[in-house]
Amino acid sequence: EAGVVQSPRYKIIEKKQPVAFWCNPISGHNTLYWYRQNLGQGPELLIRYENEEAVDDSQLPKDRFSAERLKGVDSTLKIQPAELGDSAVYLCASSFSAGGTWANEKLFFGSGTQLSVL
Amino acid sequence: AQTVTQSQPEMSVQEAETVTLSCTYDTSESDYYLFWYKQPPSRQMILVIRQEAYKQQNATENRFSVNFQKAAKSFSLKISDSQLGDAAMYFCAYTSNTGKLIFGQGTTLQVKP
């Protein structure tokens, strides 16, 4: 079974440029997460989707970040324009949540996209 | 607000020896899960072990075990018979029914041959 697939693995851009990250979750997983991990720190949640609906985007900087999960499968996270402080690893994770269970019981993570903004 | 604290930025252990990584957390919830994740240089977070708060028995997965002290809000990870492949960054994490997974700052584990 394929795991969570993310691309690209690395991205180097100049500040003020746009950038996009793509995530394909594990087949059948209805919940998808985007996390940002700064160097030497733990991941922090940016946005959580249940199917197509963003159910928690309270930590997403909406002035420059946007995300979508069309058809409740793949997801794209975009930054426009990128700033120096956006340099980090962006991790995608997925899980299956049935009624009455917690989505976080078992998360599967991708290998992330390492973004460097120059 | 819930927080997770790992006070050991770096730890090292000799191969085949035992090491314990510390984690404390703060919450007012009574029902929650705690996790230890391993992140090797490949960056992919791998679940090592998890503990349901309502279970008094400490979780064990092969060479990995936890010491869960609910009253003290402490959740340490013990790695027995350490192997070179255990070298990685380890994150303690917490979740409740809010659906949010909160990570600690991480502990880098070095395994010496």
mmCIF file of C-alpha atoms in Angstrom:
data_model
loop_
_atom_site.group_PDB
_atom_site.id
_atom_site.type_symbol
_atom_site.label_atom_id
_atom_site.label_comp_id
_atom_site.label_asym_id
_atom_site.label_seq_id
_atom_site.Cartn_x
_atom_site.Cartn_y
_atom_site.Cartn_z
ATOM 1 C CA GLU A 1 0.000 0.000 0.000
ATOM 2 C CA ALA A 2 1.423 3.402 -0.964
ATOM 3 C CA GLY A 3 1.942 5.858 1.832
ATOM 4 C CA VAL A 4 1.292 9.579 1.863
ATOM 5 C CA VAL A 5 2.981 11.081 -1.189
ATOM 6 C CA GLN A 6 4.245 14.633 -1.240
ATOM 7 C CA SER A 7 5.962 16.657 -3.935
ATOM 8 C CA PRO A 8 8.288 18.294 -4.502
ATOM 9 C CA ARG A 9 10.762 17.027 -1.941
ATOM 10 C CA TYR A 10 12.770 20.250 -2.037
ATOM 11 C CA LYS A 11 11.941 23.728 -3.262
ATOM 12 C CA ILE A 12 14.161 26.806 -3.375
ATOM 13 C CA ILE A 13 12.591 30.129 -4.293
ATOM 14 C CA GLU A 14 13.277 33.827 -3.916
ATOM 15 C CA LYS A 15 11.166 35.858 -1.547
ATOM 16 C CA LYS A 16 7.946 37.272 -2.949
ATOM 17 C CA GLN A 17 7.628 34.343 -5.358
ATOM 18 C CA PRO A 18 4.672 31.950 -5.188
ATOM 19 C CA VAL A 19 5.094 28.280 -4.305
ATOM 20 C CA ALA A 20 2.797 25.263 -4.136
ATOM 21 C CA PHE A 21 3.038 21.895 -2.444
ATOM 22 C CA TRP A 22 1.059 18.827 -3.357
ATOM 23 C CA CYS A 23 -0.111 15.902 -1.209
ATOM 24 C CA ASN A 24 -1.776 12.619 -2.099
ATOM 25 C CA PRO A 25 -3.071 10.870 1.033
ATOM 26 C CA ILE A 26 -3.445 7.161 1.606
ATOM 27 C CA SER A 27 -6.373 5.770 -0.339
ATOM 28 C CA GLY A 28 -9.543 5.799 1.750
ATOM 29 C CA HIS A 29 -8.301 8.323 4.297
ATOM 30 C CA ASN A 30 -10.912 11.014 4.748
ATOM 31 C CA THR A 31 -8.902 13.337 6.999
ATOM 32 C CA LEU A 32 -5.911 15.292 5.735
ATOM 33 C CA TYR A 33 -3.545 17.599 7.613
ATOM 34 C CA TRP A 34 -0.899 20.134 6.653
ATOM 35 C CA TYR A 35 1.799 20.810 9.234
ATOM 36 C CA ARG A 36 4.720 23.234 9.206
ATOM 37 C CA GLN A 37 7.925 22.222 10.931
ATOM 38 C CA ASN A 38 10.528 24.872 11.611
ATOM 39 C CA LEU A 39 14.135 23.792 12.006
ATOM 40 C CA GLY A 40 14.736 22.010 15.300
ATOM 41 C CA GLN A 41 11.107 22.164 16.379
ATOM 42 C CA GLY A 42 8.007 19.997 16.366
ATOM 43 C CA PRO A 43 5.388 20.245 13.624
ATOM 44 C CA GLU A 44 2.541 22.724 14.028
ATOM 45 C CA LEU A 45 -0.854 22.254 12.438
ATOM 46 C CA LEU A 46 -1.763 24.659 9.637
ATOM 47 C CA ILE A 47 -5.031 23.148 8.433
ATOM 48 C CA ARG A 48 -7.124 20.015 8.810
ATOM 49 C CA TYR A 49 -9.624 18.700 6.276
ATOM 50 C CA GLU A 50 -12.418 16.218 6.740
ATOM 51 C CA ASN A 51 -13.243 15.183 3.192
ATOM 52 C CA GLU A 52 -13.468 18.484 1.252
ATOM 53 C CA GLU A 53 -14.197 20.645 4.289
ATOM 54 C CA ALA A 54 -11.525 22.590 6.145
ATOM 55 C CA VAL A 55 -12.593 21.978 9.757
ATOM 56 C CA ASP A 56 -9.639 23.698 11.437
ATOM 57 C CA ASP A 57 -7.672 26.434 9.682
ATOM 58 C CA SER A 58 -7.172 28.654 12.704
ATOM 59 C CA GLN A 59 -3.363 28.486 12.407
ATOM 60 C CA LEU A 60 -3.219 29.131 8.675
ATOM 61 C CA PRO A 61 -1.873 32.643 7.842
ATOM 62 C CA LYS A 62 -4.691 33.459 5.473
ATOM 63 C CA ASP A 63 -3.146 36.608 4.067
ATOM 64 C CA ARG A 64 -0.581 34.583 2.120
ATOM 65 C CA PHE A 65 -1.427 30.904 2.582
ATOM 66 C CA SER A 66 -4.235 29.015 0.894
ATOM 67 C CA ALA A 67 -5.154 25.371 0.644
ATOM 68 C CA GLU A 68 -7.632 23.260 -1.200
ATOM 69 C CA ARG A 69 -8.727 19.664 -1.228
ATOM 70 C CA LEU A 70 -10.858 19.172 -4.282
ATOM 71 C CA LYS A 71 -12.950 16.006 -4.370
ATOM 72 C CA GLY A 72 -11.733 15.137 -0.898
ATOM 73 C CA VAL A 73 -8.591 13.376 -2.105
ATOM 74 C CA ASP A 74 -5.384 15.285 -3.046
ATOM 75 C CA SER A 75 -4.571 18.598 -1.521
ATOM 76 C CA THR A 76 -2.500 21.616 -2.500
ATOM 77 C CA LEU A 77 -0.992 24.165 -0.137
ATOM 78 C CA LYS A 78 0.038 27.488 -1.650
ATOM 79 C CA ILE A 79 2.059 30.441 -0.402
ATOM 80 C CA GLN A 80 1.870 33.738 -2.257
ATOM 81 C CA PRO A 81 4.029 35.693 -1.828
ATOM 82 C CA ALA A 82 6.647 33.704 0.118
ATOM 83 C CA GLU A 83 8.637 35.397 2.881
ATOM 84 C CA LEU A 84 12.003 34.490 4.385
ATOM 85 C CA GLY A 85 10.280 33.234 7.526
ATOM 86 C CA ASP A 86 8.331 30.652 5.522
ATOM 87 C CA SER A 87 11.459 28.503 5.170
ATOM 88 C CA ALA A 88 10.491 25.210 6.828
ATOM 89 C CA VAL A 89 9.449 21.634 6.129
ATOM 90 C CA TYR A 90 5.814 21.291 5.156
ATOM 91 C CA LEU A 91 4.405 17.926 6.161
ATOM 92 C CA CYS A 92 1.193 16.335 4.994
ATOM 93 C CA ALA A 93 -0.539 13.595 6.972
ATOM 94 C CA SER A 94 -3.711 11.582 6.576
ATOM 95 C CA SER A 95 -5.936 9.359 8.663
ATOM 96 C CA PHE A 96 -9.263 7.611 8.602
ATOM 97 C CA SER A 97 -11.922 8.909 10.959
ATOM 98 C CA ALA A 98 -15.177 7.033 11.438
ATOM 99 C CA GLY A 99 -18.073 8.426 13.422
ATOM 100 C CA GLY A 100 -17.275 8.424 17.135
ATOM 101 C CA THR A 101 -13.527 7.875 16.741
ATOM 102 C CA TRP A 102 -10.765 10.383 16.848
ATOM 103 C CA ALA A 103 -9.043 11.208 13.606
ATOM 104 C CA ASN A 104 -5.733 11.594 15.383
ATOM 105 C CA GLU A 105 -5.634 8.045 16.645
ATOM 106 C CA LYS A 106 -3.337 7.010 13.845
ATOM 107 C CA LEU A 107 -1.786 9.504 11.495
ATOM 108 C CA PHE A 108 0.387 8.602 8.535
ATOM 109 C CA PHE A 109 2.891 11.223 7.450
ATOM 110 C CA GLY A 110 4.547 11.956 4.147
ATOM 111 C CA SER A 111 8.233 12.848 3.821
ATOM 112 C CA GLY A 112 7.503 16.538 3.532
ATOM 113 C CA THR A 113 8.630 19.372 1.288
ATOM 114 C CA GLN A 114 11.624 21.348 2.470
ATOM 115 C CA LEU A 115 11.164 24.973 1.445
ATOM 116 C CA SER A 116 14.034 27.435 1.351
ATOM 117 C CA VAL A 117 13.161 31.071 0.707
ATOM 118 C CA LEU A 118 16.183 33.200 -0.276
ATOM 119 C CA ALA B 1 -4.230 25.519 26.381
ATOM 120 C CA GLN B 2 -2.549 22.170 26.003
ATOM 121 C CA THR B 3 1.244 22.119 25.851
ATOM 122 C CA VAL B 4 3.890 19.439 25.443
ATOM 123 C CA THR B 5 7.418 19.931 26.765
ATOM 124 C CA GLN B 6 10.537 17.922 26.033
ATOM 125 C CA SER B 7 13.372 19.247 28.169
ATOM 126 C CA GLN B 8 16.181 17.211 26.619
ATOM 127 C CA PRO B 9 17.285 18.684 23.273
ATOM 128 C CA GLU B 10 19.879 15.922 22.803
ATOM 129 C CA MET B 11 20.554 12.499 24.280
ATOM 130 C CA SER B 12 23.109 9.835 23.499
ATOM 131 C CA VAL B 13 23.254 6.140 24.306
ATOM 132 C CA GLN B 14 25.700 3.343 23.711
ATOM 133 C CA GLU B 15 24.533 0.607 21.361
ATOM 134 C CA ALA B 16 22.705 -2.189 23.262
ATOM 135 C CA GLU B 17 22.154 0.062 26.269
ATOM 136 C CA THR B 18 18.899 1.592 27.546
ATOM 137 C CA VAL B 19 17.888 5.245 27.273
ATOM 138 C CA THR B 20 14.885 7.189 28.567
ATOM 139 C CA LEU B 21 13.468 10.279 26.875
ATOM 140 C CA SER B 22 11.372 12.632 28.977
ATOM 141 C CA CYS B 23 8.118 14.404 28.184
ATOM 142 C CA THR B 24 5.671 16.408 30.253
ATOM 143 C CA TYR B 25 2.378 17.852 29.162
ATOM 144 C CA ASP B 26 -0.322 20.142 30.438
ATOM 145 C CA THR B 27 -4.036 19.670 29.897
ATOM 146 C CA SER B 28 -7.338 20.001 31.712
ATOM 147 C CA GLU B 29 -8.881 17.188 29.670
ATOM 148 C CA SER B 30 -9.447 13.790 31.233
ATOM 149 C CA ASP B 31 -9.601 11.816 27.986
ATOM 150 C CA TYR B 32 -6.692 12.042 25.574
ATOM 151 C CA TYR B 33 -3.975 10.144 23.754
ATOM 152 C CA LEU B 34 -0.222 10.494 24.016
ATOM 153 C CA PHE B 35 2.259 9.444 21.366
ATOM 154 C CA TRP B 36 5.934 9.126 20.640
ATOM 155 C CA TYR B 37 6.955 9.708 17.029
ATOM 156 C CA LYS B 38 10.345 9.054 15.464
ATOM 157 C CA GLN B 39 11.624 11.315 12.692
ATOM 158 C CA PRO B 40 14.740 10.030 10.891
ATOM 159 C CA PRO B 41 16.665 12.178 8.373
ATOM 160 C CA SER B 42 14.143 11.110 5.704
ATOM 161 C CA ARG B 43 11.751 13.484 7.570
ATOM 162 C CA GLN B 44 8.865 11.008 7.623
ATOM 163 C CA MET B 45 7.239 10.880 11.052
ATOM 164 C CA ILE B 46 6.833 7.297 12.212
ATOM 165 C CA LEU B 47 4.562 6.365 15.102
ATOM 166 C CA VAL B 48 6.568 4.492 17.750
ATOM 167 C CA ILE B 49 4.036 3.994 20.504
ATOM 168 C CA ARG B 50 0.758 5.436 21.813
ATOM 169 C CA GLN B 51 -1.013 5.514 25.157
ATOM 170 C CA GLU B 52 -4.676 6.095 25.921
ATOM 171 C CA ALA B 53 -5.057 8.234 29.030
ATOM 172 C CA TYR B 54 -7.795 6.055 30.519
ATOM 173 C CA LYS B 55 -5.540 2.999 30.496
ATOM 174 C CA GLN B 56 -3.402 2.598 33.582
ATOM 175 C CA GLN B 57 -1.197 -0.037 32.005
ATOM 176 C CA ASN B 58 1.894 1.335 30.299
ATOM 177 C CA ALA B 59 2.079 0.677 26.553
ATOM 178 C CA THR B 60 4.846 -1.523 25.182
ATOM 179 C CA GLU B 61 5.985 -2.162 21.610
ATOM 180 C CA ASN B 62 8.914 -4.568 21.404
ATOM 181 C CA ARG B 63 11.979 -2.607 22.658
ATOM 182 C CA PHE B 64 9.947 0.550 23.286
ATOM 183 C CA SER B 65 7.933 1.165 26.426
ATOM 184 C CA VAL B 66 6.488 4.162 28.183
ATOM 185 C CA ASN B 67 6.175 5.275 31.777
ATOM 186 C CA PHE B 68 2.838 7.095 31.933
ATOM 187 C CA GLN B 69 2.255 9.038 35.126
ATOM 188 C CA LYS B 70 -1.148 10.669 34.670
ATOM 189 C CA ALA B 71 -1.214 12.617 37.911
ATOM 190 C CA ALA B 72 2.232 14.035 37.238
ATOM 191 C CA LYS B 73 1.411 14.568 33.544
ATOM 192 C CA SER B 74 4.563 12.766 32.579
ATOM 193 C CA PHE B 75 5.077 10.451 29.617
ATOM 194 C CA SER B 76 8.606 9.108 29.158
ATOM 195 C CA LEU B 77 9.869 6.718 26.478
ATOM 196 C CA LYS B 78 12.295 3.932 27.287
ATOM 197 C CA ILE B 79 14.289 2.341 24.490
ATOM 198 C CA SER B 80 15.923 -0.945 25.468
ATOM 199 C CA ASP B 81 18.784 -2.640 23.633
ATOM 200 C CA SER B 82 19.386 0.497 21.567
ATOM 201 C CA GLN B 83 20.294 -0.022 17.930
ATOM 202 C CA LEU B 84 22.060 2.224 15.445
ATOM 203 C CA GLY B 85 18.779 2.527 13.535
ATOM 204 C CA ASP B 86 17.159 4.145 16.552
ATOM 205 C CA ALA B 87 19.159 7.311 15.953
ATOM 206 C CA ALA B 88 16.637 10.009 15.033
ATOM 207 C CA MET B 89 14.667 12.890 16.426
ATOM 208 C CA TYR B 90 11.898 11.801 18.790
ATOM 209 C CA PHE B 91 8.751 13.820 19.370
ATOM 210 C CA CYS B 92 6.239 13.474 22.138
ATOM 211 C CA ALA B 93 2.699 14.413 21.073
ATOM 212 C CA TYR B 94 -0.736 14.872 22.602
ATOM 213 C CA THR B 95 -4.263 14.851 21.219
ATOM 214 C CA SER B 96 -7.753 15.092 22.605
ATOM 215 C CA ASN B 97 -11.139 15.101 20.918
ATOM 216 C CA THR B 98 -10.419 18.544 19.452
ATOM 217 C CA GLY B 99 -8.647 16.712 16.664
ATOM 218 C CA LYS B 100 -5.461 18.732 17.064
ATOM 219 C CA LEU B 101 -2.149 16.907 17.489
ATOM 220 C CA ILE B 102 0.302 18.956 19.565
ATOM 221 C CA PHE B 103 4.006 18.133 19.399
ATOM 222 C CA GLY B 104 6.858 18.829 21.771
ATOM 223 C CA GLN B 105 10.113 20.404 20.653
ATOM 224 C CA GLY B 106 11.833 17.081 20.035
ATOM 225 C CA THR B 107 14.857 15.207 21.381
ATOM 226 C CA THR B 108 17.702 14.207 19.095
ATOM 227 C CA LEU B 109 18.927 10.721 19.986
ATOM 228 C CA GLN B 110 22.454 9.676 19.059
ATOM 229 C CA VAL B 111 23.395 5.999 19.243
ATOM 230 C CA LYS B 112 27.099 5.287 19.614
ATOM 231 C CA PRO B 113 28.570 2.021 18.292
#
